[in-house]
Each structure stands twice: as structure tokens, then as C-alpha cells.
Backbone as numpy.savetxt, mean C-alpha at the origin, in Angstrom:
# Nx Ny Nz CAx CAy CAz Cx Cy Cz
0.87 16.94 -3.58 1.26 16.94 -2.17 1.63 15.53 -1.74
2.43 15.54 -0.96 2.81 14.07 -0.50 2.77 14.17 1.44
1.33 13.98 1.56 1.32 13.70 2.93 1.10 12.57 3.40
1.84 12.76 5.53 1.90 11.71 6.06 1.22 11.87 7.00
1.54 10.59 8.13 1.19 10.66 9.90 2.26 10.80 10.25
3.04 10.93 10.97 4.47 10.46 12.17 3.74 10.28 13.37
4.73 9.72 14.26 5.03 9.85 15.69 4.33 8.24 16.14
4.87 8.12 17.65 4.27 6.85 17.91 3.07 6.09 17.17
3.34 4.66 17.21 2.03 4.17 17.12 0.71 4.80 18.07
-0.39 5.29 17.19 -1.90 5.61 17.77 -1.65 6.55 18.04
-0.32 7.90 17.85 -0.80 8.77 18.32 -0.02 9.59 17.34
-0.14 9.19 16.31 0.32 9.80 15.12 -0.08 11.40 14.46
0.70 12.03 14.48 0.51 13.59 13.17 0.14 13.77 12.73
-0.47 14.64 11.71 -0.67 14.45 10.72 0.66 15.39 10.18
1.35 15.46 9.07 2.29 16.03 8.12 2.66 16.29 6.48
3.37 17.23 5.95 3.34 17.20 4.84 4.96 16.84 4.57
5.12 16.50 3.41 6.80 16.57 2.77 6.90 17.76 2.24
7.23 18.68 2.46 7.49 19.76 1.53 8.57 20.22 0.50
8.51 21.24 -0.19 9.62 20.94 -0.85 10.78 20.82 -0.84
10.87 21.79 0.10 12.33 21.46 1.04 12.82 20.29 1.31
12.40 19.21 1.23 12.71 17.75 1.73 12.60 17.39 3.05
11.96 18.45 3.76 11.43 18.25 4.88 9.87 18.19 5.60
9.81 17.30 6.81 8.69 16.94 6.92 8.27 18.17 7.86
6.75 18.93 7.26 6.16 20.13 8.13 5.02 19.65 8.57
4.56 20.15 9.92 3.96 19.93 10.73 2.57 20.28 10.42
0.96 19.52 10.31 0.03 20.00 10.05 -0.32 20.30 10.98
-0.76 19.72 12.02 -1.51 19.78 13.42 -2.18 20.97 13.50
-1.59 22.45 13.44 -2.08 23.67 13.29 -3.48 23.61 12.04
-3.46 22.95 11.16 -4.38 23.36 10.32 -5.65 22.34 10.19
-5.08 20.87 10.38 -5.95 19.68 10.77 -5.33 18.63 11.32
-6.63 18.30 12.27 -6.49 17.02 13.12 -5.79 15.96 12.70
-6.32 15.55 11.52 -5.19 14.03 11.30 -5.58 14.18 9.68
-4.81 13.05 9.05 -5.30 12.61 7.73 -6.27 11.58 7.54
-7.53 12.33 7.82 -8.92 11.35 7.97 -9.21 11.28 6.63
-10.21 10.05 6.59 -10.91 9.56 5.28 -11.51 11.26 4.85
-12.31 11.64 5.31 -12.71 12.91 5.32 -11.95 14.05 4.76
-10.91 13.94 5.21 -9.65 14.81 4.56 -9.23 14.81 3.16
-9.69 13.55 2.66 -9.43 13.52 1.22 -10.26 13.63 -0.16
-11.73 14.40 0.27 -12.19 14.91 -0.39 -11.15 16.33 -1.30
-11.83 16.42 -2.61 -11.32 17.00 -3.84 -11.01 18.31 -2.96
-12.47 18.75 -2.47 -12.13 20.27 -2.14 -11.15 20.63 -0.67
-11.02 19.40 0.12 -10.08 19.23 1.05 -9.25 19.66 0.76
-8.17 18.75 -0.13 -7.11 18.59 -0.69 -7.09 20.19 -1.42
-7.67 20.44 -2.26 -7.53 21.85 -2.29 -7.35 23.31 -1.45
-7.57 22.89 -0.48 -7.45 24.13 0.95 -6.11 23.75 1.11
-5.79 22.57 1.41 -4.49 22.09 2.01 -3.53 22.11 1.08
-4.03 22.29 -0.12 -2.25 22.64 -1.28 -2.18 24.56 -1.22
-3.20 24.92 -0.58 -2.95 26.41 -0.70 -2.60 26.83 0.10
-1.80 26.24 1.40 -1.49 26.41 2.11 -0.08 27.01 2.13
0.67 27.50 2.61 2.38 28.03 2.60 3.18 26.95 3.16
3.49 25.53 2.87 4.02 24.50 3.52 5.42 25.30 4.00
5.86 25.92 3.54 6.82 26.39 4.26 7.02 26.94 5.93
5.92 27.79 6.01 6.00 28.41 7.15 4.97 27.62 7.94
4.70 26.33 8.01 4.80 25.05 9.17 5.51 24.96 9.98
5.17 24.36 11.10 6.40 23.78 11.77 7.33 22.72 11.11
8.73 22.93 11.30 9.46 21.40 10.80 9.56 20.71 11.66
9.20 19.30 11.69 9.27 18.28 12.36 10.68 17.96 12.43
11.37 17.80 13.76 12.77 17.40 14.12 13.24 16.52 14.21
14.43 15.60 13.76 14.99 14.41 14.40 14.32 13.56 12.84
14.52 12.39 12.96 13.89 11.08 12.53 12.63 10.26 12.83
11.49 11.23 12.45 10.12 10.27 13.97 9.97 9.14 13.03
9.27 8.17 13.85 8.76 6.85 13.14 7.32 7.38 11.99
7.20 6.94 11.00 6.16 7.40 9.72 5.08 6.10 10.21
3.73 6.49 10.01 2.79 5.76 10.47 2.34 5.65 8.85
1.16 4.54 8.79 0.39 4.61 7.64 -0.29 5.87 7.40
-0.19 6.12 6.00 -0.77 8.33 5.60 -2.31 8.28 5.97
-2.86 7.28 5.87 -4.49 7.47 6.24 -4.70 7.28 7.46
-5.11 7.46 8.16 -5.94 7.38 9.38 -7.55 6.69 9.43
-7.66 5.82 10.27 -9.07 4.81 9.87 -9.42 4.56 8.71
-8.66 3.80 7.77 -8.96 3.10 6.80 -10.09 2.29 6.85
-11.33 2.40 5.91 -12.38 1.53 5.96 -12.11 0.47 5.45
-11.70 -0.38 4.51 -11.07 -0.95 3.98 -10.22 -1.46 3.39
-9.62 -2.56 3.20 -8.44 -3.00 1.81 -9.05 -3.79 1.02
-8.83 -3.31 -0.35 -9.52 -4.25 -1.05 -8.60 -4.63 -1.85
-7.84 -6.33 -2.31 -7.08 -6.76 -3.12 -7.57 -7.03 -4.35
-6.07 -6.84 -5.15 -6.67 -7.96 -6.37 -5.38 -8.76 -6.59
-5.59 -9.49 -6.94 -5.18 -10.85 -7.28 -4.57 -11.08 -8.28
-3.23 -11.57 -9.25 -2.71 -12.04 -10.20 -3.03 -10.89 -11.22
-2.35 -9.87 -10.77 -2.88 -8.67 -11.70 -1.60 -8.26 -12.88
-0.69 -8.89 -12.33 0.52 -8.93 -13.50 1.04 -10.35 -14.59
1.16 -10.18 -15.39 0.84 -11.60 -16.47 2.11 -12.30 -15.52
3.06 -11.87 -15.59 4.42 -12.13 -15.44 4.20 -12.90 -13.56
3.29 -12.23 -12.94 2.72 -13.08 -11.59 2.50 -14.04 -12.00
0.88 -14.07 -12.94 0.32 -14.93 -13.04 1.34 -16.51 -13.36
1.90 -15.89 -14.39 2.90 -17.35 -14.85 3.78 -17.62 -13.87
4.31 -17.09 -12.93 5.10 -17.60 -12.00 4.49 -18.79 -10.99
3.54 -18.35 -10.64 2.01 -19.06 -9.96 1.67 -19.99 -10.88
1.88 -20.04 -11.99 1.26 -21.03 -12.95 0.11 -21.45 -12.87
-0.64 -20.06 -13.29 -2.12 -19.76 -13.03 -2.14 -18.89 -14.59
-3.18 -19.07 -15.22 -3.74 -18.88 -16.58 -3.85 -17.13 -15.93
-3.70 -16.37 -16.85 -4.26 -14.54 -16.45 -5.67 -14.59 -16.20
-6.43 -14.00 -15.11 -7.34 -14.02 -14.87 -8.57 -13.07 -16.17
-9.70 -13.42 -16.32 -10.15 -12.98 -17.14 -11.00 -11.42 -16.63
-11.51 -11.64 -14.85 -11.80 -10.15 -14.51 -10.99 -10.47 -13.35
-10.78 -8.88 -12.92 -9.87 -8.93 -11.51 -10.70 -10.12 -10.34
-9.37 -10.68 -9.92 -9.49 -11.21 -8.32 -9.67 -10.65 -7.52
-10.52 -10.88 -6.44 -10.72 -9.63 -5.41 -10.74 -10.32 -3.89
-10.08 -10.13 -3.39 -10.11 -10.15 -1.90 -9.92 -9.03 -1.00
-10.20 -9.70 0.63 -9.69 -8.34 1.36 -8.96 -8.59 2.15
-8.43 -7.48 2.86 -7.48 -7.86 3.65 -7.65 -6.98 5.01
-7.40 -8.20 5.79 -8.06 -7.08 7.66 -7.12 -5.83 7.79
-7.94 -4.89 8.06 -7.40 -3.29 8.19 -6.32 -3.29 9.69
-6.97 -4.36 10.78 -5.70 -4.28 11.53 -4.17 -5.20 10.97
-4.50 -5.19 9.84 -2.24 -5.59 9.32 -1.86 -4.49 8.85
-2.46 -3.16 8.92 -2.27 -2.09 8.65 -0.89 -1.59 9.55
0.32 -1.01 8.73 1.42 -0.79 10.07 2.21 0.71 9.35
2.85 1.15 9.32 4.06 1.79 8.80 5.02 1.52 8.04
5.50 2.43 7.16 6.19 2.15 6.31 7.60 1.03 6.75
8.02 1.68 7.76 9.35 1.26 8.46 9.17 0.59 9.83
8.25 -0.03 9.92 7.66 -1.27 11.11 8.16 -2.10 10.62
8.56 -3.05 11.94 8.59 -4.49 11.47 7.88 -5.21 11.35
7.94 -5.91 10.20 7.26 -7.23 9.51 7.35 -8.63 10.80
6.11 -8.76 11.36 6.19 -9.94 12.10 5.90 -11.16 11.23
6.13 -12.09 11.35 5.88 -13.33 10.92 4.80 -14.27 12.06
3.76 -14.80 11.44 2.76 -15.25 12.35 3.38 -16.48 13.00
2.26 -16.75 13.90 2.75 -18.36 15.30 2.67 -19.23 13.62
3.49 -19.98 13.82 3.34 -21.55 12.63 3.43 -21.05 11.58
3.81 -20.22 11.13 4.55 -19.55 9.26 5.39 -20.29 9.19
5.48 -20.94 7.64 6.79 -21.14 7.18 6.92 -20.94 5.96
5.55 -19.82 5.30 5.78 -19.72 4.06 5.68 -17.72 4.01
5.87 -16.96 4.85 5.43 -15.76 4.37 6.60 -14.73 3.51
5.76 -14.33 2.69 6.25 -13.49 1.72 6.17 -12.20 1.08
6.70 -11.59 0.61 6.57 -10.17 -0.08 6.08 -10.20 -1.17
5.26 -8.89 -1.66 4.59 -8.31 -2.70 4.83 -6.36 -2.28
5.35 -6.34 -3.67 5.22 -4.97 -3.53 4.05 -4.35 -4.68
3.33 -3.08 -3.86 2.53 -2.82 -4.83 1.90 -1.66 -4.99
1.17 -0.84 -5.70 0.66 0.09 -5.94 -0.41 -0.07 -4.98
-0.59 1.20 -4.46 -2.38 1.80 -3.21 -2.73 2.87 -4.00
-4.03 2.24 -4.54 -4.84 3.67 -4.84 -5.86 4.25 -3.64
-5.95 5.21 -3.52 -6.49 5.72 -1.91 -8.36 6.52 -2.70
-9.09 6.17 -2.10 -10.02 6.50 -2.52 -10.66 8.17 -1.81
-10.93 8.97 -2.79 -11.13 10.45 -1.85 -12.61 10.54 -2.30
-13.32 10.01 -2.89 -14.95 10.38 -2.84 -15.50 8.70 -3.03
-16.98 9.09 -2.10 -17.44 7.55 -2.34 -18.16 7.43 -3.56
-17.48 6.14 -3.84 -18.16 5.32 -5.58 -18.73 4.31 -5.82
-20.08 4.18 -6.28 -20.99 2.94 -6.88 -21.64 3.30 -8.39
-20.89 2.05 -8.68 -21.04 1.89 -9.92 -20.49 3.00 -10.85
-19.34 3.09 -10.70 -18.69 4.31 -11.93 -18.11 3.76 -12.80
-18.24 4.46 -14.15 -17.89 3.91 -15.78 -15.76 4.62 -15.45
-15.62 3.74 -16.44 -14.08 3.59 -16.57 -13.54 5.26 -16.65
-14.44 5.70 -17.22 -14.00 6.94 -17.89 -13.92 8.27 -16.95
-14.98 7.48 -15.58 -15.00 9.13 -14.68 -13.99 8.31 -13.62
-13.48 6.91 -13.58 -12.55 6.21 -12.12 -12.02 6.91 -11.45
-10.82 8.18 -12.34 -9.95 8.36 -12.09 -10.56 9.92 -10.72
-12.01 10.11 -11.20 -12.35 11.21 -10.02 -12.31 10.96 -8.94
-12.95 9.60 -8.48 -13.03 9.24 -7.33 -11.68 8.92 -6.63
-10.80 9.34 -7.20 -9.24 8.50 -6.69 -8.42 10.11 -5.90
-8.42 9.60 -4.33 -7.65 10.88 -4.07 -6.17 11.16 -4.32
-5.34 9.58 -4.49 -4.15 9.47 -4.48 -3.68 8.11 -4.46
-2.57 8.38 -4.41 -1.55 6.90 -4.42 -0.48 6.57 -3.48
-0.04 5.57 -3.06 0.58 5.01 -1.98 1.66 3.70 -2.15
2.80 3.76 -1.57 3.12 2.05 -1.75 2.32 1.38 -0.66
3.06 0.16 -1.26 2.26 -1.02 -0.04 2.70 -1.96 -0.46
3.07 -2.81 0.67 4.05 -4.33 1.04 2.46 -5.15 1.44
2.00 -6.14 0.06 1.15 -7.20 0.36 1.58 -8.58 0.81
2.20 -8.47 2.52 3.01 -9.13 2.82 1.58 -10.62 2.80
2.35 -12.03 2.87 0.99 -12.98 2.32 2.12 -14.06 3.13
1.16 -14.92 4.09 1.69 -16.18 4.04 0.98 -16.99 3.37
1.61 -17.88 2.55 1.29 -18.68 1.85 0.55 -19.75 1.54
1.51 -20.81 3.14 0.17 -21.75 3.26 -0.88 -21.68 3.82
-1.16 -20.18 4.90 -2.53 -19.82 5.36 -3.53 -19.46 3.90
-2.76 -18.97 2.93 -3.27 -18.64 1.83 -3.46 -19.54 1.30
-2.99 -20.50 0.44 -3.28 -21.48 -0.34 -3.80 -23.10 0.33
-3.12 -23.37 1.20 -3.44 -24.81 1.76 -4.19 -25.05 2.67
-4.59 -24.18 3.19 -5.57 -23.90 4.54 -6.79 -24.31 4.17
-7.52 -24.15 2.65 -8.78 -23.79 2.34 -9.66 -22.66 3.17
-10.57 -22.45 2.49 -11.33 -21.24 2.67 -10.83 -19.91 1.73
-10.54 -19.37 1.68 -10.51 -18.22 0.88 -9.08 -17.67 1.45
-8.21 -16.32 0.35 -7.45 -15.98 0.69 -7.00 -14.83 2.08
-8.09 -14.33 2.32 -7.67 -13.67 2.76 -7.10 -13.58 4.29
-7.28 -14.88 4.63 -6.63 -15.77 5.94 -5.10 -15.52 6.30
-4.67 -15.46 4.64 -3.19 -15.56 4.80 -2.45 -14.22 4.31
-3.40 -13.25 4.24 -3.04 -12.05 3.77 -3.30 -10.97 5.23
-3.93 -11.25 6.14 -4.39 -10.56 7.52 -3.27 -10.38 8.57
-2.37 -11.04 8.26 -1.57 -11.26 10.09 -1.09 -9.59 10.28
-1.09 -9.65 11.73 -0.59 -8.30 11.90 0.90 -7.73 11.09
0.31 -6.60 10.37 2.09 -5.86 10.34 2.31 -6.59 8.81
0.74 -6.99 7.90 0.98 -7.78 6.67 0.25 -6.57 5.51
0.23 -5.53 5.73 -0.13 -3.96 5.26 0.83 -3.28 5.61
1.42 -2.80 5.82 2.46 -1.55 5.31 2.37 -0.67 4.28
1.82 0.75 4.81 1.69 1.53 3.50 2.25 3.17 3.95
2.30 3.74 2.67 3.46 4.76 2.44 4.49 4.48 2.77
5.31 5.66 2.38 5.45 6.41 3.58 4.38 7.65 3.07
4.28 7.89 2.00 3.25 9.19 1.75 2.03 9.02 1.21
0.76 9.58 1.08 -0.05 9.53 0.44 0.38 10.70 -0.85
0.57 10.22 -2.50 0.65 11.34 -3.02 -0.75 11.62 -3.66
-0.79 12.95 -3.80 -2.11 13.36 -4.56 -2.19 12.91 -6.19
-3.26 12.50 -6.30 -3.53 12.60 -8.18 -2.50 13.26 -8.81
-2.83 14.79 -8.20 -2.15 16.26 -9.32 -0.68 15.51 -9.38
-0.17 15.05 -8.63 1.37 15.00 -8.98 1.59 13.42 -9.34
0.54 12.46 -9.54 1.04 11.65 -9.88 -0.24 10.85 -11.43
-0.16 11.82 -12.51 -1.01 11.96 -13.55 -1.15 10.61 -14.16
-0.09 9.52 -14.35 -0.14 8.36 -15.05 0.38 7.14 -14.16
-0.47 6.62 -13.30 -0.39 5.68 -12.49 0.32 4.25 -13.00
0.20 4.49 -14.67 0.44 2.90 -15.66 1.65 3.41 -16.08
2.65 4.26 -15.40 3.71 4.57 -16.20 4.92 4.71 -14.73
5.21 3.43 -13.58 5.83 3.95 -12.36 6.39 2.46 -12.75
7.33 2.38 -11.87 8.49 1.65 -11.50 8.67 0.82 -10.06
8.43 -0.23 -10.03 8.40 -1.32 -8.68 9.39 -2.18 -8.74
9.82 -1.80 -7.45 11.08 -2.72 -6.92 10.70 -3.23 -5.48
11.42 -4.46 -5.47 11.65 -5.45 -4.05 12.86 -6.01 -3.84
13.52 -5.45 -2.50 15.03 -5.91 -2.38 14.40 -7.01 -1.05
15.12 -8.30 -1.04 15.18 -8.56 0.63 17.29 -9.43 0.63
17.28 -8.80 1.62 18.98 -8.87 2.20 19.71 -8.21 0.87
19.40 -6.89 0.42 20.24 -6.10 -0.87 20.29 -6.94 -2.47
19.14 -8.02 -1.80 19.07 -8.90 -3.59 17.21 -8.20 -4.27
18.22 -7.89 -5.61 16.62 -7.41 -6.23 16.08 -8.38 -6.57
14.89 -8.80 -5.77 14.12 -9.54 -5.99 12.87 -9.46 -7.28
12.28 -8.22 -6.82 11.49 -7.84 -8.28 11.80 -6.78 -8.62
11.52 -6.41 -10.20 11.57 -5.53 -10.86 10.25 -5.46 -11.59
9.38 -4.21 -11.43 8.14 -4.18 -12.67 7.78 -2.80 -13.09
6.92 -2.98 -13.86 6.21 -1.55 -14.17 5.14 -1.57 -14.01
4.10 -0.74 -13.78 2.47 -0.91 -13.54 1.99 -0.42 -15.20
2.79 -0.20 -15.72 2.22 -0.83 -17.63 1.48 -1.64 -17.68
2.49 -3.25 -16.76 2.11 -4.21 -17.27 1.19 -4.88 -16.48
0.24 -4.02 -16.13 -1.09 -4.08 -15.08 -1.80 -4.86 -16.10
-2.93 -6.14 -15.81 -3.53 -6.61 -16.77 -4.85 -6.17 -16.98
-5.28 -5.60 -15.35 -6.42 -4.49 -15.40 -5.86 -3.22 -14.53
-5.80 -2.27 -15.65 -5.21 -0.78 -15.10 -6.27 -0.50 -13.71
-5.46 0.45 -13.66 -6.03 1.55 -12.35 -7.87 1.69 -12.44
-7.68 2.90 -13.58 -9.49 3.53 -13.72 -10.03 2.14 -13.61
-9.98 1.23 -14.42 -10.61 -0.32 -14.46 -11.22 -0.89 -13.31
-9.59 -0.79 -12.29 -10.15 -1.38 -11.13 -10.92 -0.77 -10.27
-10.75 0.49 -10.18 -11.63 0.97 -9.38 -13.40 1.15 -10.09
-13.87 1.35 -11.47 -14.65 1.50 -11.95 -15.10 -0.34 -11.57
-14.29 -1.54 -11.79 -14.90 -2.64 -11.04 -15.11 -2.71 -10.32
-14.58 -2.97 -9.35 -14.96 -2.94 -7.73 -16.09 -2.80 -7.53
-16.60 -1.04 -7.89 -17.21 -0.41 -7.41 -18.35 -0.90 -8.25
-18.47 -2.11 -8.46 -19.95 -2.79 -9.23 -20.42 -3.60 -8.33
-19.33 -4.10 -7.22 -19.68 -5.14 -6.16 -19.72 -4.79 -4.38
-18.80 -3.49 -4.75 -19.75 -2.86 -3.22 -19.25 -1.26 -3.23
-19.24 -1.08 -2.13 -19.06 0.71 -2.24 -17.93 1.38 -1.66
-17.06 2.13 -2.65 -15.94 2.03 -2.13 -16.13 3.48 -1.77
-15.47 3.68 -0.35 -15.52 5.17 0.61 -14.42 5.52 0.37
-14.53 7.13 0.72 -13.22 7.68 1.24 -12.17 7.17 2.16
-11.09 7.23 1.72 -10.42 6.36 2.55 -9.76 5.20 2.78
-10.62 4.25 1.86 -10.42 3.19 1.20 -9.04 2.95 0.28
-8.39 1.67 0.92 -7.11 1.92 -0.02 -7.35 -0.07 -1.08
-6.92 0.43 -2.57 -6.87 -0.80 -3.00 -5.65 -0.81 -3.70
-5.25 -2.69 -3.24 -4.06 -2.83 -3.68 -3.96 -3.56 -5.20
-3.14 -2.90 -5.79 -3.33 -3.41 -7.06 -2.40 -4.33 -7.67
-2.42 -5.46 -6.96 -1.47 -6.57 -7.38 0.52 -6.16 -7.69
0.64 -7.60 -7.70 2.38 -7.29 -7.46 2.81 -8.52 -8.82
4.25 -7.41 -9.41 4.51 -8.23 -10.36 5.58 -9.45 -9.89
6.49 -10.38 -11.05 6.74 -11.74 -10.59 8.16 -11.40 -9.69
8.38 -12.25 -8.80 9.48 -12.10 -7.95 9.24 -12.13 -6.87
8.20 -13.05 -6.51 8.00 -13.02 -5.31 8.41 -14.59 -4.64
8.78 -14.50 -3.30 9.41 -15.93 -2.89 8.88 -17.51 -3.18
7.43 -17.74 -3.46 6.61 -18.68 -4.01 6.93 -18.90 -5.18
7.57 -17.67 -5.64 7.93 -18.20 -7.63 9.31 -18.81 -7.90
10.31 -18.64 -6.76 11.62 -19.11 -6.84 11.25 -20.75 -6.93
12.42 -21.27 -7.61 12.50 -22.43 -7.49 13.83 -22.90 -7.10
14.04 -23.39 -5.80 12.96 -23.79 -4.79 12.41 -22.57 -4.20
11.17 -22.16 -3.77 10.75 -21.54 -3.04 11.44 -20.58 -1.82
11.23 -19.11 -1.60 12.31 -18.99 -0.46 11.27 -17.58 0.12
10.83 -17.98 1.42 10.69 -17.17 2.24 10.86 -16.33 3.42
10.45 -15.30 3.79 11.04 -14.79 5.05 11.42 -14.89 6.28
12.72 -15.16 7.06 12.81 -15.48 8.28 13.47 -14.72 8.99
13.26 -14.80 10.43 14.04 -13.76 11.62 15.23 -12.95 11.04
15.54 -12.01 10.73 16.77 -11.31 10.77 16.76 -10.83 9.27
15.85 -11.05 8.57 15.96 -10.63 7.15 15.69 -8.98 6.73
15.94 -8.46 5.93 15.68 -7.11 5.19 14.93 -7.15 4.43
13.63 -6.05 4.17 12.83 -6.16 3.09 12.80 -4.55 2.93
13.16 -4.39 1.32 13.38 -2.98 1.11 12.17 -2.79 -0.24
11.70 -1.89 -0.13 10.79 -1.75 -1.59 10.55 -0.15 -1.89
9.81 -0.14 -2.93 9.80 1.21 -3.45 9.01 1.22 -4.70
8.38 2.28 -5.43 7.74 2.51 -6.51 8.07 4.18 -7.12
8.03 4.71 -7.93 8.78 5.81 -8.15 7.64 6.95 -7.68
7.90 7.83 -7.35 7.40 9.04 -6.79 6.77 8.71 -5.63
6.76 7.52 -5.25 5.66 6.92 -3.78 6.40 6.77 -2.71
8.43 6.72 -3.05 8.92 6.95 -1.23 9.52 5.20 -1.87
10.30 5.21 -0.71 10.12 3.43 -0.11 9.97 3.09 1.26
9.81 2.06 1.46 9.75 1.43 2.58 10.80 0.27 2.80
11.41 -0.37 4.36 12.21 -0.89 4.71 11.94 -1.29 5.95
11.95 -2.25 5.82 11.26 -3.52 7.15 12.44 -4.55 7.43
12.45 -4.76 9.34 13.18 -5.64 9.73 12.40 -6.59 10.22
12.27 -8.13 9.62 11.73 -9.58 9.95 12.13 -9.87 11.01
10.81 -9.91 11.96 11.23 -10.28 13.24 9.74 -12.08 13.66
10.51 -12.67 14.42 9.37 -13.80 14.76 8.65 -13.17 15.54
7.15 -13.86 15.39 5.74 -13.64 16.42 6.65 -13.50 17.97
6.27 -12.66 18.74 6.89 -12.89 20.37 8.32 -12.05 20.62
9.06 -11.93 19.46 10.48 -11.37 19.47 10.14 -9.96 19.50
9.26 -9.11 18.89 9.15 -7.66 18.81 9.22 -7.27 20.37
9.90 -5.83 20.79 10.12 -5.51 21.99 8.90 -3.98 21.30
């Protein structure tokens, strides 16, 4: 299943994609796409459903993020070799982990603000694993239960809040509208090999990156079976699993996002997303 939210900010849908290629209306069957909602046996009521004979949602609505009250983001860090060397940073030996504030949480097709005093922010495109049962301490081998689904996500990062600021990263990973995820949440069932998808990043129609989540240096089950050694990951919970090289910090010279730019991305079976760069104060 590949469900969403629509409709204004905060007062979002809940919806499905169906096969038709159209978006059907849940509202009739549940309230929203809560953390709650993505339990195993949830998700099972809701694929037995007749997506057809929904309502179809009309027109073009705006797509909100697919979860509703996200408890957390949890990053990782230099998770592609081909990052790492761009950064000219050795491959990390266990995942990096940071977090990132749940209000930069936005929509697929929101605009990307740029914070007061940026002059370094940038794109990452990346895999969301969405968590549908809560996990402590799980072995590699059961990860993949606790996982309700998958998502894109734009780990938008300014740079020098990130790196030169001191203190830790996740300063420069928070600004509003620096999360962007889906447009869909897809389920497990339809998306069986998470280490076998396709990531792209356009900004102004130039492919910026190209990767595969192959070349993950700690897969999926991994990360989530880590994590979940250092705190407790809930339903709901989305983690981002690093972005491969091509990101504006690795150009030489350096080149990041400003007023009027395009940022297009995508991962295969996850949708894309497409954001217009606007300065702090300019959004109407």
C-alpha cells in the first residue's frame, strides 16, 4: 500500500494511492495515519479494504508528510562510502547517529526555507524507514519486523550550523521545512529489498546525485537492530538512512542553495519530491 495525508497544512487526510493512480479517500475508515495505524495487524485491515470504492480525491491537493505525529527522527551519518570520501572522512566504523527536530518535518512539495544567516544549506536525499512496532534491543535477524515501511526524505542540512558552530550536528539539520518526507508511506509487502532502490537528486534539472542503497555501509535490518541498543524506537518513528555523494559540500568549489532554486529527488517505488527555495521571510 502506498499511503498518504493531503490537504492543508494541520489539517491533513488521511489517503491511499490506489491502483488506479489515483488518490482515495480514507477518512471513512480512519482518522489519520497515526503512529498507531502502523501496527502489523493495522495495516492488515487496511489492505483488505476495496480501495476502489473510496472516495477519489479531486483536483491536485497539497501532500503532507504520510505520518502524522512523528515521535522522532533519528539520523545516521556518512552511511555511504562514496559520502564518506567526498567529506574526506575515513567510513565510519558503527553508524553515526543524530537527531533531527520533528518540527522540520514538511511535505513532499513544500518549500524548502533557508534559515536567518545560511550560506551553506544543502541537499541529501534519502531512504525513511518508518517504524510500525516498538523495538529494544532487536537482533539483526528479526529488524526487518519492527519496520512498517518506507519513505523518501530530503535531509536538507546547513552546513556551517552543522560543522562550524560546534556542539553537535543536529543544530544544522533542524531548521524548519529541513525534513520533507514522502510523498507516500510504502508498506514492507511491496517494498521486499530495501538494499536494492535507486536515489536521485536534481537541483535546477542538473543530476546532482546518483546512488543505490546497495551501497549502504550499514544496511537497513542493521540500523534499526542498532539504534535500538541506545534507545527505543516507537511506532512511528522515522529513520533516515544517510545520503550518497553529490551533495553541494562535496563540489569543488562548494555550491549551495539559494532563493529561486529547484530541488527535485526521488528513490524508486517511494514517489518523488520537488521543492521551491525560498529565503527565511519570503514564504507567503
Amino acid at each position: 500500500m502506498k499511503l498518504l495525508r493531503y490537504g492543508l497544512e494541520g489539517k491533513e487526510k488521511p489517503g491511499i494511492l490506489a491502483a488506479d493512480g489515483k488518490i482515495h479517500d480514507l477518512s471513512s475508515v480512519i482518522s489519520d495515519i497515526s503512529p498507531a495505524m502502523l501496527a502489523a495487524e493495522k495495516l492488515a485491515e487496511l489492505k483488505q479494504i476495496d480501495h476502489a470504492k473510496l472516495p477519489i480525491v479531486p483536483g491536485n491537493p497539497r501532500i503532507g508528510a504520510p505520518i502524522a505525529n512523528i515521535p522522532k527522527l533519528v539520523c545516521i551519518g556518512l552511511n555511504y562510502t562514496d559520502h564518506a570520501q567526498e567529506t574526506g572522512r575515513p567510513a565510519p566504523k558503527e553508524p553515526i547517529l543524530f537527531m533531527k527536530a520533528i518540527t522540520a518535518i514538511c511535505g513532499p512539495d513544500d518549500d524548502i526555507i533557508i534559515p536567518k544567516a545560511s550560506q551553506k544549506t544543502d541537499w541529501e536525499v534519502e531512504l525513511g524507514i518508518v517504524i510500525g512496532t516498538k523495538a529494544q534491543y532487536v537482533s539483526e535477524s528479526d529488524a526487518i519486523k519492527y519496520i512498517a515501511g518506507y519513505c523518501l526524505a530530503n535531509d536538507v542540512s546547513e552546513r556551517e550550523f552543522q560543522t562550524e558552530r560546534g556542539g553537535q550536528w543536529s543544530k544544522g539539520k533542524s531548521a524548519d521545512t529541513f525534513a520533507p518526507l514522502g510523498p507516500w508511506l510504502v508498506t514492507k509487502d511491496e517494498m521486499p529489498d530495501p538494499q536494492a532502490l535507486d536515489l536521485f537528486c536534481e537541483v535546477n534539472g542538473e543530476r546532482v546525485q546518483n546512488g543505490k542503497t546497495a551501497n549502504m555501509i550499514f544496511p537497513v535490518k542493521q540500523l534499526v537492530s542498532y539504534i535500538s541498543q541506545f534507545m527505543t524506537l516507537m511506532p512511528g518513528d522515522v529513520i533516515l538512512t544517510g545520503t550518497p555523494a553529490g551533495v553541494g559540500m562535496g563540489f569543488k568549489p562548494p555550491r549551495f542553495l539559494k532563493p529561486g532554486d529547484e530541488v527535485r529527488l526521488g528513490i524508486t517505488g517511494l514517489g518523488e519530491q520537488k521543492h521551491q527555495v525560498k529565503a527565511y521571510g519570503s514564504a507567503v
